[in-house]
Short mmCIF file of C-alpha atoms in Angstrom, two decimals:
data_model
loop_
_atom_site.label_atom_id
_atom_site.label_comp_id
_atom_site.label_asym_id
_atom_site.label_seq_id
_atom_site.Cartn_x
_atom_site.Cartn_y
_atom_site.Cartn_z
CA UNK Z 1 2.03 0.44 -17.93
CA UNK Z 2 3.96 1.93 -15.07
CA UNK Z 3 6.88 0.02 -13.60
CA UNK Z 4 8.62 0.96 -10.37
CA UNK Z 5 11.89 -0.37 -8.97
CA UNK Z 6 13.39 0.29 -5.55
CA UNK Z 7 17.14 0.44 -4.97
CA UNK Z 8 19.45 1.16 -2.08
CA UNK Z 9 21.48 -0.42 0.72
CA UNK Z 10 20.04 -3.51 2.35
CA UNK Z 11 21.80 -2.89 5.67
CA UNK Z 12 21.88 0.31 7.69
CA UNK Z 13 23.46 0.86 11.11
CA UNK Z 14 21.38 2.14 14.02
CA UNK Z 15 21.24 5.95 14.31
CA UNK Z 16 22.26 6.35 10.66
CA UNK Z 17 20.16 7.41 7.67
CA UNK Z 18 18.26 5.03 5.41
CA UNK Z 19 18.27 6.15 1.77
CA UNK Z 20 16.25 4.54 -1.01
CA UNK Z 21 15.47 5.46 -4.59
CA UNK Z 22 12.54 4.44 -6.78
CA UNK Z 23 12.98 4.49 -10.55
CA UNK Z 24 9.83 4.97 -12.60
CA UNK Z 25 9.49 3.64 -16.14
CA UNK Z 26 6.68 3.15 -18.62
CA UNK Z 27 5.44 6.73 -18.25
CA UNK Z 28 6.60 10.15 -17.13
CA UNK Z 29 7.18 10.83 -13.43
CA UNK Z 30 6.16 14.40 -14.26
CA UNK Z 31 2.60 13.51 -15.17
CA UNK Z 32 0.22 15.85 -13.42
CA UNK Z 33 -2.27 13.18 -12.36
CA UNK Z 34 -0.03 11.00 -10.19
CA UNK Z 35 1.55 11.11 -6.76
CA UNK Z 36 4.45 8.84 -5.84
CA UNK Z 37 4.42 6.99 -2.52
CA UNK Z 38 6.56 5.02 -0.10
CA UNK Z 39 5.09 2.23 2.04
CA UNK Z 40 6.87 -0.19 4.35
CA UNK Z 41 6.12 -3.55 5.93
CA UNK Z 42 8.07 -4.93 8.92
CA UNK Z 43 8.61 -8.70 8.69
CA UNK Z 44 5.34 -10.51 9.38
CA UNK Z 45 3.47 -7.29 10.04
CA UNK Z 46 1.02 -4.97 8.32
CA UNK Z 47 1.62 -2.23 5.78
CA UNK Z 48 2.49 1.29 6.90
CA UNK Z 49 2.20 4.33 4.62
CA UNK Z 50 5.29 6.57 4.86
CA UNK Z 51 4.47 9.46 2.56
CA UNK Z 52 3.89 10.75 -0.94
CA UNK Z 53 5.41 13.31 -3.29
CA UNK Z 54 4.22 15.15 -6.40
CA UNK Z 55 6.59 15.84 -9.28
CA UNK Z 56 6.74 19.51 -8.21
CA UNK Z 57 8.19 18.42 -4.86
CA UNK Z 58 5.05 18.84 -2.77
CA UNK Z 59 5.04 16.22 -0.01
CA UNK Z 60 2.74 14.62 2.52
CA UNK Z 61 4.13 12.48 5.35
CA UNK Z 62 2.81 10.06 7.93
CA UNK Z 63 2.59 12.11 11.15
CA UNK Z 64 4.25 9.29 13.12
CA UNK Z 65 7.36 9.48 10.90
CA UNK Z 66 7.27 13.10 9.80
CA UNK Z 67 10.12 14.27 12.03
CA UNK Z 68 12.52 11.75 10.45
CA UNK Z 69 11.37 11.54 6.81
CA UNK Z 70 12.41 13.49 3.74
CA UNK Z 71 11.20 12.68 0.24
CA UNK Z 72 12.53 14.22 -2.96
CA UNK Z 73 12.05 13.86 -6.70
CA UNK Z 74 14.46 14.05 -9.64
CA UNK Z 75 12.42 14.34 -12.81
CA UNK Z 76 15.51 14.27 -15.06
CA UNK Z 77 16.27 10.75 -13.81
CA UNK Z 78 12.63 9.71 -13.43
CA UNK Z 79 13.32 8.92 -9.79
CA UNK Z 80 11.97 9.76 -6.39
CA UNK Z 81 13.74 9.13 -3.11
CA UNK Z 82 13.23 8.46 0.57
CA UNK Z 83 15.49 9.40 3.43
CA UNK Z 84 14.71 8.23 6.98
CA UNK Z 85 17.13 9.40 9.64
CA UNK Z 86 18.02 8.16 13.13
CA UNK Z 87 16.95 4.62 12.30
CA UNK Z 88 16.47 1.87 14.88
CA UNK Z 89 15.71 -1.83 14.64
CA UNK Z 90 12.02 -0.90 14.46
CA UNK Z 91 12.68 0.52 10.99
CA UNK Z 92 13.67 -2.89 9.65
CA UNK Z 93 11.14 -3.60 6.92
CA UNK Z 94 10.48 -4.25 3.26
CA UNK Z 95 10.17 -0.82 1.67
CA UNK Z 96 7.89 -0.41 -1.35
CA UNK Z 97 7.40 2.46 -3.75
CA UNK Z 98 4.06 2.85 -5.49
CA UNK Z 99 2.08 5.14 -7.75
CA UNK Z 100 -1.08 6.92 -6.61
CA UNK Z 101 -3.34 8.30 -9.34
CA UNK Z 102 -5.54 11.28 -8.66
CA UNK Z 103 -8.51 9.04 -9.31
CA UNK Z 104 -11.51 8.38 -7.11
CA UNK Z 105 -10.24 7.12 -3.74
CA UNK Z 106 -6.63 7.61 -4.86
CA UNK Z 107 -5.56 3.96 -4.68
CA UNK Z 108 -1.99 2.68 -4.93
CA UNK Z 109 -2.24 1.08 -8.35
CA UNK Z 110 1.31 0.03 -9.28
CA UNK Z 111 3.94 -1.16 -6.83
CA UNK Z 112 7.63 -1.95 -6.96
CA UNK Z 113 8.77 -5.41 -5.91
CA UNK Z 114 10.03 -4.10 -2.58
CA UNK Z 115 13.47 -4.02 -0.98
CA UNK Z 116 14.35 -5.35 2.46
CA UNK Z 117 16.25 -2.93 4.67
CA UNK Z 118 17.71 -4.31 7.87
CA UNK Z 119 18.85 -1.99 10.66
CA UNK Z 120 21.67 -3.66 12.55
CA UNK Z 121 25.19 -2.95 13.70
CA UNK J 1 -5.26 8.91 12.56
CA UNK J 2 -8.14 6.91 11.16
CA UNK J 3 -7.92 3.34 12.46
CA UNK J 4 -8.88 0.48 10.14
CA UNK J 5 -9.94 -2.82 11.72
CA UNK J 6 -10.35 -5.97 9.65
CA UNK J 7 -12.13 -9.16 10.61
CA UNK J 8 -11.42 -11.94 10.78
CA UNK J 9 -7.64 -11.86 11.15
CA UNK J 10 -7.47 -15.24 9.45
CA UNK J 11 -9.86 -17.47 7.57
CA UNK J 12 -9.48 -21.08 6.54
CA UNK J 13 -11.39 -21.94 3.40
CA UNK J 14 -11.61 -24.45 0.56
CA UNK J 15 -11.48 -23.94 -3.20
CA UNK J 16 -14.96 -22.89 -4.33
CA UNK J 17 -15.95 -21.32 -1.01
CA UNK J 18 -17.51 -17.89 -0.76
CA UNK J 19 -15.29 -15.73 1.46
CA UNK J 20 -16.23 -12.41 3.04
CA UNK J 21 -13.81 -10.04 4.78
CA UNK J 22 -14.95 -6.94 6.62
CA UNK J 23 -13.17 -3.67 7.30
CA UNK J 24 -14.34 -1.01 9.74
CA UNK J 25 -13.07 2.57 9.92
CA UNK J 26 -12.87 4.52 13.18
CA UNK J 27 -14.71 7.42 11.52
CA UNK J 28 -16.57 7.93 8.30
CA UNK J 29 -14.45 7.66 5.18
CA UNK J 30 -17.39 7.80 2.74
CA UNK J 31 -16.23 5.50 -0.08
CA UNK J 32 -12.49 6.24 0.13
CA UNK J 33 -11.65 2.58 0.69
CA UNK J 34 -9.33 0.33 -1.31
CA UNK J 35 -8.57 -3.40 -1.09
CA UNK J 36 -5.25 -5.13 -1.85
CA UNK J 37 -4.13 -8.74 -2.16
CA UNK J 38 -0.64 -9.78 -1.07
CA UNK J 39 0.74 -13.21 -1.82
CA UNK J 40 3.81 -14.38 0.19
CA UNK J 41 7.00 -12.72 -0.98
CA UNK J 42 5.18 -10.40 -3.36
CA UNK J 43 4.15 -6.76 -3.37
CA UNK J 44 0.51 -5.91 -2.68
CA UNK J 45 -1.80 -5.79 -5.71
CA UNK J 46 -4.76 -3.45 -6.03
CA UNK J 47 -8.06 -5.31 -6.31
CA UNK J 48 -10.83 -2.83 -5.54
CA UNK J 49 -10.83 0.98 -5.31
CA UNK J 50 -13.47 3.43 -4.17
CA UNK J 51 -15.14 0.66 -2.15
CA UNK J 52 -16.64 -1.20 -5.11
CA UNK J 53 -14.78 -0.47 -8.38
CA UNK J 54 -12.90 -3.44 -9.79
CA UNK J 55 -9.34 -2.65 -10.87
CA UNK J 56 -8.61 -3.48 -14.51
CA UNK J 57 -7.55 -7.09 -14.98
CA UNK J 58 -8.91 -8.32 -11.65
CA UNK J 59 -11.27 -11.32 -11.90
CA UNK J 60 -14.96 -10.61 -11.43
CA UNK J 61 -15.19 -13.09 -8.53
CA UNK J 62 -13.82 -10.23 -6.41
CA UNK J 63 -16.31 -7.58 -5.32
CA UNK J 64 -16.48 -4.81 -2.76
CA UNK J 65 -19.28 -2.99 -1.02
CA UNK J 66 -19.96 -0.52 1.76
CA UNK J 67 -19.71 3.15 2.61
CA UNK J 68 -19.24 5.32 5.67
CA UNK J 69 -17.46 3.12 8.21
CA UNK J 70 -18.28 -0.47 7.21
CA UNK J 71 -16.95 -2.24 4.13
CA UNK J 72 -16.82 -5.76 2.73
CA UNK J 73 -14.61 -7.65 0.29
CA UNK J 74 -16.19 -10.80 -1.14
CA UNK J 75 -14.60 -13.58 -3.15
CA UNK J 76 -17.51 -15.44 -4.71
CA UNK J 77 -15.71 -18.71 -5.46
CA UNK J 78 -12.24 -19.07 -3.98
CA UNK J 79 -9.55 -20.17 -6.42
CA UNK J 80 -6.11 -21.66 -5.58
CA UNK J 81 -4.38 -18.41 -6.49
CA UNK J 82 -6.56 -16.47 -4.03
CA UNK J 83 -4.89 -17.87 -0.93
CA UNK J 84 -3.18 -14.71 0.29
CA UNK J 85 -3.43 -11.85 2.77
CA UNK J 86 -5.93 -9.07 2.08
CA UNK J 87 -5.62 -5.49 3.30
CA UNK J 88 -8.03 -2.60 3.30
CA UNK J 89 -6.73 0.98 3.12
CA UNK J 90 -8.43 4.32 3.64
CA UNK J 91 -7.54 7.29 1.46
CA UNK J 92 -9.96 9.83 2.97
CA UNK J 93 -7.38 11.23 5.38
CA UNK J 94 -4.08 12.63 4.05
CA UNK J 95 -2.42 10.16 6.45
CA UNK J 96 -3.26 6.90 4.72
CA UNK J 97 -3.78 3.88 6.95
CA UNK J 98 -4.14 0.16 6.33
CA UNK J 99 -5.99 -2.57 8.16
CA UNK J 100 -3.99 -5.26 9.92
CA UNK J 101 -4.71 -7.79 7.19
CA UNK J 102 -6.78 -10.95 6.79
CA UNK J 103 -4.94 -14.13 5.87
CA UNK J 104 -6.95 -16.59 3.79
CA UNK J 105 -5.41 -20.04 3.92
CA UNK J 106 -6.29 -23.55 2.87
CA UNK J 107 -8.63 -25.50 5.13
#
């Protein structure tokens, strides 16, 4: 089954860019029936969907974050990435990557363990 | 954005209890509704997709129902491992949104 693993810095300074990578194993990131998503969760708060990407590079972003988010995919490394610029303390959260099959209702069926990113000087 | 509202926000229950959680969408989402369980310190886990389809490997004590704007997650007989926070999520709109969560804790 699919396995996903987030990686990246755990501390980012305000106004800088948060960069995370998700490595996919157990199946091909280039499969034509899956999207790849990022979701975040501020400490003690609810989940927030950030965006999704297809292996071709087609993206869909949360309108509230769209101006600051860029997602990309590297099929040769079986990885997809998230960049969030101009971060503030409000971007402090556990960031998850997940897989989204093109099934009925397109659920998020496999998740990484999550990585905490703290925005602080 | 489609707003998702869960009730209650928290629920105290005992092992063996029947627990029902509701989720309401701000507009119709047909059956594009998924449910997740999140235990403390863990990633969310998919329980139910398309309002009522049980994800592979999930115990049959979990069930989902509803369509349109009103949905329900039911745990027929609460087990110790079910004490967790539950989230609904709509996937009708390209901008996915989650409910605020319902925490089920021990009475």
